[in-house]
Coordinates of C-alpha atoms in Angstrom, one line a residue:
Chain A
X16 CA 37.1 28.6 7.8
X17 CA 38.9 26.0 5.8
X18 CA 38.5 23.6 8.7
X19 CA 34.7 23.8 8.1
X20 CA 34.9 23.6 4.3
X21 CA 34.6 19.8 4.2
X22 CA 31.8 19.4 6.8
X23 CA 29.9 22.2 5.2
X24 CA 30.2 20.6 1.8
X25 CA 29.0 17.2 3.2
X26 CA 26.1 18.9 5.0
X27 CA 25.0 20.7 1.9
X28 CA 25.1 17.6 -0.3
X29 CA 23.2 15.6 2.3
X30 CA 20.6 18.4 2.5
X31 CA 20.2 18.3 -1.2
X32 CA 19.8 14.6 -1.3
X33 CA 17.3 14.6 1.5
X34 CA 15.2 17.4 0.1
X35 CA 15.3 16.1 -3.4
X36 CA 12.3 13.8 -3.2
X37 CA 10.2 16.8 -2.0
X38 CA 11.6 18.9 -4.7
X39 CA 10.8 16.3 -7.3
X40 CA 7.3 15.9 -6.0
X41 CA 6.6 19.7 -6.4
X42 CA 8.4 19.9 -9.7
X43 CA 6.5 16.9 -11.2
X44 CA 3.2 18.3 -10.0
X45 CA 4.0 21.4 -12.0
X46 CA 5.3 19.7 -15.1
X47 CA 3.1 19.4 -18.2
X48 CA 2.2 15.8 -19.0
X49 CA 4.6 15.6 -21.9
X50 CA 7.6 16.3 -19.8
X51 CA 6.6 13.7 -17.2
X52 CA 6.5 11.1 -20.0
X53 CA 9.8 12.4 -21.5
X54 CA 12.6 9.9 -22.0
X55 CA 15.2 12.4 -20.7
X56 CA 13.7 14.0 -17.6
X57 CA 15.3 17.3 -16.5
X58 CA 15.3 18.6 -12.9
X59 CA 13.5 21.8 -13.9
X60 CA 10.6 22.9 -16.1
X61 CA 10.3 25.9 -18.4
X62 CA 6.5 25.4 -18.8
X63 CA 5.1 25.1 -15.3
X64 CA 1.3 24.4 -15.4
X65 CA -1.4 23.9 -12.8
X66 CA -3.2 21.4 -15.0
X67 CA -2.4 18.4 -12.8
X68 CA -3.8 20.3 -9.8
X69 CA -6.8 21.2 -11.8
X70 CA -7.4 17.6 -12.8
X71 CA -7.0 16.4 -9.2
X72 CA -9.3 19.1 -7.8
X73 CA -12.0 19.2 -10.4
X74 CA -12.2 15.7 -11.9
X75 CA -11.3 13.7 -8.8
X76 CA -13.0 16.0 -6.3
X77 CA -9.9 16.1 -4.2
X78 CA -11.1 19.2 -2.4
X79 CA -13.7 17.1 -0.7
X80 CA -11.1 14.6 0.6
X81 CA -8.9 17.4 1.7
X82 CA -11.8 18.8 3.8
X83 CA -12.6 15.4 5.1
X84 CA -9.0 14.9 6.3
X85 CA -9.0 18.4 7.8
X86 CA -12.2 17.7 9.7
X87 CA -10.9 14.5 11.1
X88 CA -7.5 16.0 12.0
X89 CA -8.8 19.2 13.6
X90 CA -11.5 17.3 15.6
X91 CA -8.8 15.0 16.9
X92 CA -6.5 17.9 17.8
X93 CA -9.2 19.7 19.7
X94 CA -10.6 16.7 21.5
X95 CA -7.4 15.1 22.5
X96 CA -5.8 18.4 23.5
X97 CA -8.6 19.2 25.8
X98 CA -8.9 15.8 27.4
X99 CA -5.1 15.4 27.7
X100 CA -4.9 18.8 29.4
X101 CA -7.3 17.7 32.1
X102 CA -5.5 14.4 32.6
X103 CA -2.1 16.0 32.6
X104 CA -3.1 18.4 35.3
X105 CA -4.6 15.6 37.4
X106 CA -1.4 13.6 37.1
X107 CA 1.0 16.5 37.9
X108 CA -0.8 18.7 40.4
X109 CA -2.2 16.0 42.6
X110 CA -0.7 13.1 44.6
X111 CA -3.0 10.1 44.8
X112 CA -2.8 6.3 44.9
X113 CA -2.0 4.6 41.6
X114 CA -0.7 7.9 40.1
X115 CA 2.6 6.3 39.1
X116 CA 0.8 3.2 37.9
X117 CA -1.3 5.4 35.7
X118 CA 1.7 7.2 34.3
X119 CA 3.4 3.9 33.4
X120 CA 0.2 2.8 31.8
X121 CA 0.1 5.9 29.6
X122 CA 3.7 5.2 28.6
X123 CA 3.0 1.6 27.8
X124 CA -0.1 2.7 25.8
X125 CA 2.1 4.7 23.5
X126 CA 4.0 1.5 22.6
X127 CA 0.9 -0.6 21.8
X128 CA 0.9 -1.4 18.1
X129 CA -2.4 0.2 17.3
X130 CA -2.2 -1.5 13.9
X131 CA -2.8 -4.8 15.7
X132 CA -6.1 -3.4 17.1
X133 CA -7.6 -2.9 13.6
X134 CA -9.5 -6.1 13.8
X135 CA -11.4 -5.6 17.1
X136 CA -11.9 -1.9 16.3
X137 CA -13.4 -2.8 13.0
X138 CA -16.0 -4.9 14.8
X139 CA -16.5 -2.3 17.4
X140 CA -17.1 0.5 14.8
X141 CA -19.4 -1.9 12.8
X142 CA -21.5 -2.6 15.9
X143 CA -21.8 1.1 16.6
X144 CA -23.1 1.5 13.0
X145 CA -20.3 4.0 12.4
X146 CA -18.6 2.3 9.4
X147 CA -18.2 4.6 6.4
X148 CA -18.3 7.7 8.6
X149 CA -15.6 10.3 9.5
X150 CA -16.8 10.0 13.0
X151 CA -15.2 6.5 13.2
X152 CA -11.8 7.9 12.3
X153 CA -12.1 10.8 14.7
X154 CA -13.0 8.3 17.5
X155 CA -10.0 5.9 17.0
X156 CA -7.5 8.7 16.5
X157 CA -8.8 10.5 19.6
X158 CA -8.0 7.4 21.6
X159 CA -4.6 6.8 19.9
X160 CA -3.2 10.3 20.3
X161 CA -4.3 10.7 23.9
X162 CA -1.5 8.8 25.7
X163 CA 1.3 10.7 24.0
X164 CA -0.5 14.0 24.4
X165 CA -0.9 13.3 28.1
X166 CA 2.7 12.2 28.5
X167 CA 4.0 15.3 26.6
X168 CA 1.7 17.8 28.3
X169 CA 2.7 16.6 31.7
X170 CA 6.1 18.2 31.4
X171 CA 4.6 21.5 30.4
X172 CA 2.2 21.5 33.3
X173 CA 4.9 20.5 35.7
X174 CA 7.0 23.5 34.5
X175 CA 4.4 26.0 35.7
X176 CA 5.3 27.1 39.3
X177 CA 2.8 26.2 42.0
X178 CA 3.0 29.7 43.4
X179 CA 0.9 31.1 40.5
X180 CA -2.0 28.8 41.4
X181 CA -1.6 29.5 45.1
X182 CA -1.7 33.2 44.4
X183 CA -4.8 32.8 42.3
X184 CA -6.4 30.7 45.0
X185 CA -5.7 33.4 47.6
X186 CA -7.3 36.0 45.3
X187 CA -10.4 33.9 45.5
X188 CA -10.3 32.1 42.1
X189 CA -12.2 28.9 42.0
X190 CA -10.6 25.6 40.9
X191 CA -12.4 25.9 37.6
X192 CA -11.1 29.4 37.0
X193 CA -7.6 28.4 37.9
X194 CA -7.8 25.5 35.5
X195 CA -9.1 27.4 32.5
X196 CA -8.1 31.0 33.1
X197 CA -4.6 30.4 34.4
X198 CA -3.2 26.9 33.7
X199 CA -4.7 26.5 30.2
X200 CA -3.2 29.7 28.7
X201 CA 0.1 28.9 30.3
X202 CA 0.4 25.4 28.8
X203 CA -0.7 26.7 25.4
X204 CA 2.8 26.3 23.9
X205 CA 2.8 22.7 25.1
X206 CA -0.6 22.2 23.5
X207 CA 0.9 23.5 20.2
X208 CA 3.6 20.8 20.4
X209 CA 1.2 18.0 21.2
X210 CA -1.3 19.1 18.6
X211 CA 1.3 18.6 15.8
X212 CA 1.6 15.0 16.8
X213 CA -2.1 14.5 17.0
X214 CA -2.6 16.3 13.7
X215 CA 0.0 14.3 11.9
X216 CA -1.3 10.9 13.3
X217 CA -4.8 11.7 12.1
X218 CA -3.8 13.3 8.9
X219 CA -1.4 10.5 7.8
X220 CA -3.6 7.6 8.7
X221 CA -4.1 5.2 5.9
X222 CA -4.9 1.9 7.7
X223 CA -8.0 2.9 9.5
X224 CA -9.4 4.9 6.6
X225 CA -8.9 1.9 4.4
X226 CA -10.6 -0.4 6.9
X227 CA -13.5 1.7 8.1
X228 CA -14.5 3.7 5.0
X229 CA -15.6 0.8 2.8
X230 CA -18.3 1.9 0.4
X231 CA -18.9 5.6 1.2
X232 CA -16.1 6.9 -1.0
X233 CA -17.3 10.5 -0.5
X234 CA -16.2 10.1 3.2
X235 CA -12.7 9.0 2.2
X236 CA -9.6 10.9 3.5
X237 CA -6.6 11.9 1.5
X238 CA -4.2 8.9 1.9
X239 CA -6.8 6.5 0.5
X240 CA -8.0 8.9 -2.2
X241 CA -4.5 9.2 -3.5
X242 CA -4.6 5.5 -4.5
X243 CA -7.2 6.4 -7.1
X244 CA -4.5 7.6 -9.4
X245 CA -2.7 4.3 -9.5
X246 CA -4.0 2.4 -12.5
X247 CA -3.1 -1.1 -13.6
X248 CA -2.0 0.1 -17.0
X249 CA -0.3 3.4 -16.3
X250 CA -0.2 5.5 -13.3
X251 CA -1.1 9.2 -13.6
X252 CA 2.1 10.4 -12.0
X253 CA 1.3 14.1 -12.6
X254 CA -2.0 13.7 -10.7
X255 CA -0.3 11.6 -7.9
X256 CA 2.4 14.2 -7.4
X257 CA -0.1 17.1 -7.4
X258 CA -2.3 15.2 -4.9
X259 CA 0.8 14.4 -2.8
X260 CA 1.7 18.1 -2.7
X261 CA -1.8 19.0 -1.6
X262 CA -1.4 16.4 1.2
X263 CA 2.1 17.4 2.3
X264 CA 1.8 21.2 2.3
X265 CA -0.5 21.6 5.4
X266 CA 1.7 19.3 7.5
X267 CA 4.8 21.1 6.3
X268 CA 3.4 24.5 7.3
X269 CA 2.2 23.3 10.6
X270 CA 5.5 21.6 11.3
X271 CA 7.7 24.5 10.5
X272 CA 5.5 26.9 12.5
X273 CA 5.8 24.9 15.7
X274 CA 9.1 23.2 15.0
X275 CA 11.0 24.7 18.0
X276 CA 8.2 23.8 20.4
X277 CA 8.0 20.4 18.9
X278 CA 11.6 19.6 19.7
X279 CA 11.4 21.0 23.2
X280 CA 8.1 19.2 23.7
X281 CA 9.7 15.9 22.6
X282 CA 12.7 16.5 24.7
X283 CA 10.4 17.1 27.7
X284 CA 8.3 14.1 26.9
X285 CA 11.3 11.7 26.6
X286 CA 13.3 13.2 29.4
X287 CA 11.0 12.4 32.3
Chain B
X21 CA -15.0 34.4 68.7
X22 CA -12.4 32.0 67.8
X23 CA -14.5 29.2 69.0
X24 CA -17.4 30.3 66.8
X25 CA -15.2 30.8 63.8
X26 CA -13.4 27.5 64.1
X27 CA -16.4 25.5 63.1
X28 CA -17.0 26.7 59.5
X29 CA -13.2 27.1 59.0
X30 CA -12.5 23.5 59.8
X31 CA -15.5 22.3 57.9
X32 CA -14.4 24.4 54.9
X33 CA -10.9 23.0 55.0
X34 CA -12.3 19.4 55.2
X35 CA -14.4 20.1 52.2
X36 CA -11.5 21.4 50.2
X37 CA -9.4 18.4 51.2
X38 CA -12.2 16.1 50.0
X39 CA -12.5 18.2 46.8
X40 CA -8.8 17.9 46.4
X41 CA -9.0 14.2 46.6
X42 CA -11.9 14.0 44.1
X43 CA -10.5 16.6 41.7
X44 CA -8.0 14.3 39.9
X45 CA -10.7 11.7 39.6
X46 CA -13.1 13.8 37.5
X47 CA -10.2 15.3 35.6
X48 CA -9.1 11.8 34.5
X49 CA -12.6 10.7 33.8
X50 CA -12.8 12.0 30.2
X51 CA -9.5 10.2 29.4
X52 CA -10.8 7.0 30.9
X53 CA -14.1 7.3 29.1
X54 CA -12.1 7.3 25.8
X55 CA -9.3 4.9 26.5
X56 CA -11.3 2.1 28.2
X57 CA -13.7 1.4 25.3
X58 CA -11.3 2.3 22.5
X59 CA -8.0 1.0 23.8
X60 CA -8.4 -1.4 26.7
X61 CA -11.5 -3.2 25.5
X62 CA -10.1 -3.7 21.9
X63 CA -6.9 -5.2 23.4
X64 CA -9.0 -7.6 25.4
X65 CA -11.1 -8.3 22.2
X66 CA -8.0 -9.0 20.2
X67 CA -6.9 -11.7 22.8
X68 CA -10.4 -13.1 22.7
X69 CA -10.7 -13.3 18.9
X70 CA -7.3 -15.0 18.8
X71 CA -8.7 -18.0 20.6
X72 CA -11.9 -18.2 18.5
X73 CA -12.7 -19.8 15.2
X74 CA -13.9 -16.5 13.6
X75 CA -14.3 -16.3 9.8
X76 CA -16.8 -14.9 7.4
X77 CA -19.5 -17.3 8.4
X78 CA -19.2 -16.3 12.1
X79 CA -19.1 -12.6 11.2
X80 CA -22.4 -12.8 9.3
X81 CA -23.9 -15.0 12.1
X82 CA -24.4 -18.0 9.8
X83 CA -22.3 -20.2 12.1
X84 CA -21.8 -20.1 15.9
X85 CA -18.5 -18.8 17.2
X86 CA -16.4 -21.6 18.5
X87 CA -13.7 -21.5 21.2
X88 CA -10.7 -23.2 19.7
X89 CA -8.1 -22.6 22.5
X90 CA -4.7 -22.2 21.0
X91 CA -5.5 -23.7 17.7
X92 CA -4.9 -20.5 15.8
X93 CA -1.5 -20.1 17.4
X94 CA -0.7 -23.8 16.6
X95 CA -1.8 -23.2 13.0
X96 CA 0.4 -20.2 12.8
X97 CA 3.5 -21.8 14.3
X98 CA 3.2 -24.8 12.0
X99 CA 3.0 -22.6 8.9
X100 CA 6.4 -21.9 7.3
X101 CA 4.8 -18.7 6.0
X102 CA 4.5 -17.3 9.5
X103 CA 8.1 -17.9 10.4
X104 CA 9.3 -16.4 7.1
X105 CA 7.2 -13.3 7.7
X106 CA 8.3 -13.1 11.4
X107 CA 12.0 -13.2 10.3
X108 CA 11.4 -10.7 7.5
X109 CA 9.8 -8.3 10.0
X110 CA 12.6 -8.6 12.5
X111 CA 15.3 -8.3 9.9
X112 CA 13.6 -5.4 8.1
X113 CA 13.0 -3.5 11.4
X114 CA 16.5 -4.2 12.6
X115 CA 18.0 -3.0 9.3
X116 CA 15.9 0.1 9.3
X117 CA 16.8 0.8 13.0
X118 CA 20.6 0.4 12.4
X119 CA 20.7 2.5 9.3
X120 CA 18.4 5.2 10.8
X121 CA 20.6 5.4 13.9
X122 CA 23.8 5.4 12.0
X123 CA 22.6 8.1 9.6
X124 CA 21.0 10.2 12.3
X125 CA 24.0 10.0 14.7
X126 CA 26.5 10.8 11.9
X127 CA 24.5 13.8 10.8
X128 CA 24.0 15.0 14.4
X129 CA 27.8 15.0 14.9
X130 CA 28.2 16.7 11.5
X131 CA 25.8 19.4 12.6
X132 CA 28.1 20.3 15.5
X133 CA 31.0 20.9 13.0
X134 CA 29.3 23.0 10.3
X135 CA 28.7 26.7 9.8
X136 CA 25.4 28.2 10.7
X137 CA 24.0 28.3 7.2
X138 CA 25.0 24.7 6.4
X139 CA 23.4 23.5 9.6
X140 CA 20.3 25.5 8.8
X141 CA 20.1 23.9 5.3
X142 CA 20.5 20.4 6.6
X143 CA 17.9 20.9 9.4
X144 CA 15.4 22.4 7.0
X145 CA 15.8 19.5 4.6
X146 CA 15.5 17.0 7.4
X147 CA 12.4 18.8 8.7
X148 CA 10.7 18.5 5.3
X149 CA 11.4 14.7 5.2
X150 CA 10.2 14.4 8.8
X151 CA 7.0 16.2 8.1
X152 CA 6.1 14.4 4.9
X153 CA 3.3 12.0 5.4
X154 CA 4.1 8.3 5.0
X155 CA 1.7 8.1 2.2
X156 CA 3.2 10.9 0.1
X157 CA 6.8 9.8 1.0
X158 CA 5.8 6.5 -0.5
X159 CA 4.3 7.9 -3.7
X160 CA 7.3 10.2 -4.4
X161 CA 9.8 7.4 -3.9
X162 CA 7.7 5.1 -6.0
X163 CA 7.7 7.7 -8.8
X164 CA 11.5 8.1 -8.5
X165 CA 12.0 4.4 -8.7
X166 CA 9.2 3.7 -11.3
X167 CA 10.0 1.0 -13.8
X168 CA 9.5 3.1 -16.9
X169 CA 9.1 6.8 -16.0
X170 CA 11.3 6.8 -12.8
X171 CA 14.2 9.2 -12.7
X172 CA 16.5 6.6 -11.1
X173 CA 16.1 4.1 -13.9
X174 CA 16.5 6.8 -16.5
X175 CA 19.7 8.1 -15.0
X176 CA 21.1 4.6 -14.5
X177 CA 19.9 3.5 -17.9
X178 CA 18.0 0.6 -16.4
X179 CA 14.7 1.2 -18.1
X180 CA 12.2 -1.6 -17.5
X181 CA 13.9 -2.6 -14.2
X182 CA 11.3 -3.2 -11.6
X183 CA 12.6 -2.5 -8.1
X184 CA 9.7 -4.2 -6.3
X185 CA 10.0 -7.4 -8.3
X186 CA 12.6 -9.0 -6.1
X187 CA 12.2 -9.5 -2.4
X188 CA 15.4 -7.9 -1.3
X189 CA 15.4 -4.8 -3.5
X190 CA 11.7 -4.2 -2.6
X191 CA 12.5 -4.3 1.1
X192 CA 15.5 -2.1 0.5
X193 CA 13.5 0.5 -1.3
X194 CA 10.8 0.6 1.4
X195 CA 13.6 0.7 4.0
X196 CA 15.1 3.7 2.3
X197 CA 11.8 5.5 2.5
X198 CA 11.5 4.6 6.2
X199 CA 15.0 5.8 7.0
X200 CA 14.4 9.0 5.0
X201 CA 11.3 9.6 7.2
X202 CA 12.8 8.7 10.5
X203 CA 16.4 9.8 10.6
X204 CA 15.5 13.4 11.3
X205 CA 14.0 12.5 14.7
X206 CA 17.3 10.7 15.6
X207 CA 19.4 13.6 14.3
X208 CA 17.5 16.3 16.1
X209 CA 17.3 14.5 19.4
X210 CA 20.9 13.5 19.4
X211 CA 22.0 16.9 18.4
X212 CA 20.0 18.5 21.2
X213 CA 21.6 15.9 23.5
X214 CA 25.2 16.8 22.4
X215 CA 24.5 20.5 22.7
X216 CA 23.3 20.0 26.2
X217 CA 26.6 18.4 27.3
X218 CA 28.8 20.5 29.5
X219 CA 31.7 21.8 27.3
X220 CA 34.2 21.6 30.1
X221 CA 34.1 17.8 30.1
X222 CA 35.0 17.6 26.4
X223 CA 37.7 20.2 26.9
X224 CA 39.1 18.2 29.8
X225 CA 39.3 15.1 27.6
X226 CA 41.1 17.2 25.0
X227 CA 43.6 18.4 27.5
X228 CA 44.2 14.9 28.6
X229 CA 45.2 14.1 25.1
X230 CA 42.1 12.4 23.8
X231 CA 41.6 12.7 20.0
X232 CA 38.2 13.5 18.5
X233 CA 37.5 9.9 17.9
X234 CA 38.5 8.8 21.4
X235 CA 36.7 11.6 23.2
X236 CA 33.6 10.8 21.1
X237 CA 33.4 7.2 22.1
X238 CA 34.7 7.5 25.7
X239 CA 33.1 10.8 26.7
X240 CA 30.2 11.9 24.4
X241 CA 28.6 8.5 23.9
X242 CA 28.5 7.4 27.6
X243 CA 27.1 10.7 28.6
X244 CA 24.4 10.6 25.9
X245 CA 23.3 7.1 27.0
X246 CA 19.8 8.1 28.2
X247 CA 19.1 10.0 24.9
X248 CA 20.5 7.2 22.8
X249 CA 18.3 4.7 24.7
X250 CA 15.2 6.8 23.8
X251 CA 16.0 7.0 20.1
X252 CA 16.9 3.3 19.9
X253 CA 13.6 2.2 21.6
X254 CA 11.5 4.6 19.6
X255 CA 13.1 3.5 16.3
X256 CA 12.5 -0.2 17.2
X257 CA 8.9 0.5 18.0
X258 CA 8.2 2.6 14.9
X259 CA 10.0 0.4 12.4
X260 CA 8.5 -2.8 13.8
X261 CA 5.0 -1.4 13.0
X262 CA 5.6 0.0 9.5
X263 CA 2.4 -0.5 7.6
X264 CA 1.6 2.3 5.0
X265 CA 4.9 2.2 3.2
X266 CA 5.0 -1.6 2.8
X267 CA 1.3 -1.8 1.9
X268 CA 1.4 1.0 -0.7
X269 CA 4.9 0.5 -2.2
X270 CA 4.7 -3.3 -2.6
X271 CA 1.0 -3.3 -3.4
X272 CA -0.2 -5.1 -0.3
X273 CA 2.9 -7.2 0.6
X274 CA 4.7 -7.9 -2.6
X275 CA 4.5 -10.6 -5.2
X276 CA 3.2 -13.8 -3.6
X277 CA 3.5 -12.0 -0.2
X278 CA 7.3 -11.9 -0.4
X279 CA 7.3 -8.5 1.3
X280 CA 4.8 -9.1 4.1
X281 CA 5.6 -8.0 7.6
X282 CA 3.6 -9.1 10.7
X283 CA 1.4 -6.0 10.5
X284 CA 0.4 -6.4 6.9
X285 CA 0.2 -10.2 7.2
X286 CA -2.3 -9.8 10.1
X287 CA -4.3 -7.3 8.0
X288 CA -4.4 -9.5 5.0
X289 CA -5.4 -12.6 7.0
X290 CA -8.2 -10.7 8.6
X291 CA -9.6 -8.5 5.9
X292 CA -8.6 -10.2 2.7
X293 CA -9.0 -13.8 3.7
X294 CA -11.7 -13.3 6.4
X295 CA -9.6 -15.3 8.9
X296 CA -10.2 -12.9 11.8
X297 CA -9.2 -15.3 14.5
X298 CA -5.9 -16.1 12.8
X299 CA -5.2 -12.4 12.1
X300 CA -5.9 -11.6 15.7
X301 CA -3.4 -14.2 16.8
X302 CA -0.7 -12.5 14.7
X303 CA -1.7 -9.2 16.3
X304 CA -1.2 -10.8 19.7
X305 CA 2.3 -12.0 18.7
X306 CA 3.1 -8.5 17.6
X307 CA 1.8 -7.0 20.8
X308 CA 3.8 -9.4 22.9
X309 CA 7.0 -8.5 21.1
X310 CA 6.5 -4.8 21.5
X311 CA 5.5 -5.3 25.1
X312 CA 8.8 -7.0 25.7
X313 CA 10.6 -4.0 24.1
X314 CA 8.6 -1.6 26.2
X315 CA 9.5 -3.4 29.4
X316 CA 13.2 -3.2 28.6
X317 CA 12.7 0.5 28.0
X318 CA 10.9 1.0 31.3
X319 CA 13.7 -0.9 33.2
X320 CA 16.2 1.4 31.6
X321 CA 14.2 4.4 32.6
X322 CA 14.0 3.2 36.1
X323 CA 17.6 2.4 36.2
X324 CA 18.6 5.8 35.0
X325 CA 16.9 7.1 38.1
X326 CA 14.4 9.5 36.5
X327 CA 11.5 10.1 38.8
X328 CA 8.0 9.6 37.3

């Protein structure tokens, strides 16, 4: 017991330091304006209020941006999960020429600095007439999340024993039925893991929202909308923190729910 | 009877074999339909734009697009600004990678030595930092280090001190946020790697008289090499591409662009100065650097003998 006293103390202190910014964010979102301005800030509040949240949601129409972000992220999760599933099955269940080449290409694609592609993608989206639409964001994140999703799902598909498929085939199941009725439910845990990554990529994106959504502010997503509270004279920190809480909570919930699968998915993805 | 039956059976098998050959094709088709126009083509376009004279006049069609060869690159290379940004990017990324790995590795080892509840507390805190979006991480840290209302200045009694005013302290502040966001991945991955090590090996080392320090460096680290390679490469790739934190925390690259990194520099050249050709050239430079890192990674993967 005493041997563990010191490591335990260190771990606890580190945990407190690491969690502190999150705590401060939630606390500041709940503090009344006077306490945020106060010269001697205290790490608690005796007068919690939802007024910052009210301001953010009612005056700044943050609910709309929240929905926009949600639409983009969920569309990306659904599309990229589906397409990645098909590609992962093709790459694990079949032997064909260029299979290894394709796999390596998927790996390389993950390393491509997508930020560098902002310029050509801007012109592409402009030529499609899709600037200022949520569709443009769905489209680019669909493409960006696909390589990692394929790479991660591959491990989950490979873990399903061939015999299950063979048995189904003997029972007269068509290829289509095997794919959707048997393989798809079995890789569902893997899809949960990949969907976190797709969700977070789309949810967190600041760069493409900034580049593509130029004038149609009603189609803005959360990361850009947050910047509204930064003013040249004085920032509305209560509002910024309330908006940040609203933006963080969905990811946090999602993350904690699939945390275990996430780690195993990552381990699978990086292992082979 | 067998002779009659053989016909359809053989034909059926041939059909399935053909179907088996075509199946992966149509299953890969949707992925190709997305990746070719939105990934491969833009990469080609980026290269193309980088050898063109492409500014506002060309975008609006007022002037014809002109092929200028490597002029954009020559202009970049001759500009002291480019070299200073390149160096800043490399040093900033290297600093973030080193600190992230050191913190992540130290905490992974710590996790193996603590009680269940302490490990749980640390993991939970790390998960929260990991999950926090780059944008909100930036805003919270900006608030903590705010000039007038920030907790840090209040506690230190440094009211009025602006952390983003100086180049180094601005980079350090952004770096702290980056490390806060990315050490959990390193910690969790390394911890999983350590846990997966066979215990007998470490016990054997102990029996042979190796102290904890010695057995860590001579047994644990070499056995963890594949996992370490992964977290190193991933960290390099992530930290080299940091955009949101720099852009938001230093307000677009700092005073007089003192906190620009390649990423933000390319963006500013293209979208703030309408120098799309020049911005694309910076993008190509970035792409080449990361391609080199990726090739090293692939070589290591191959060498470790993992089948693809």
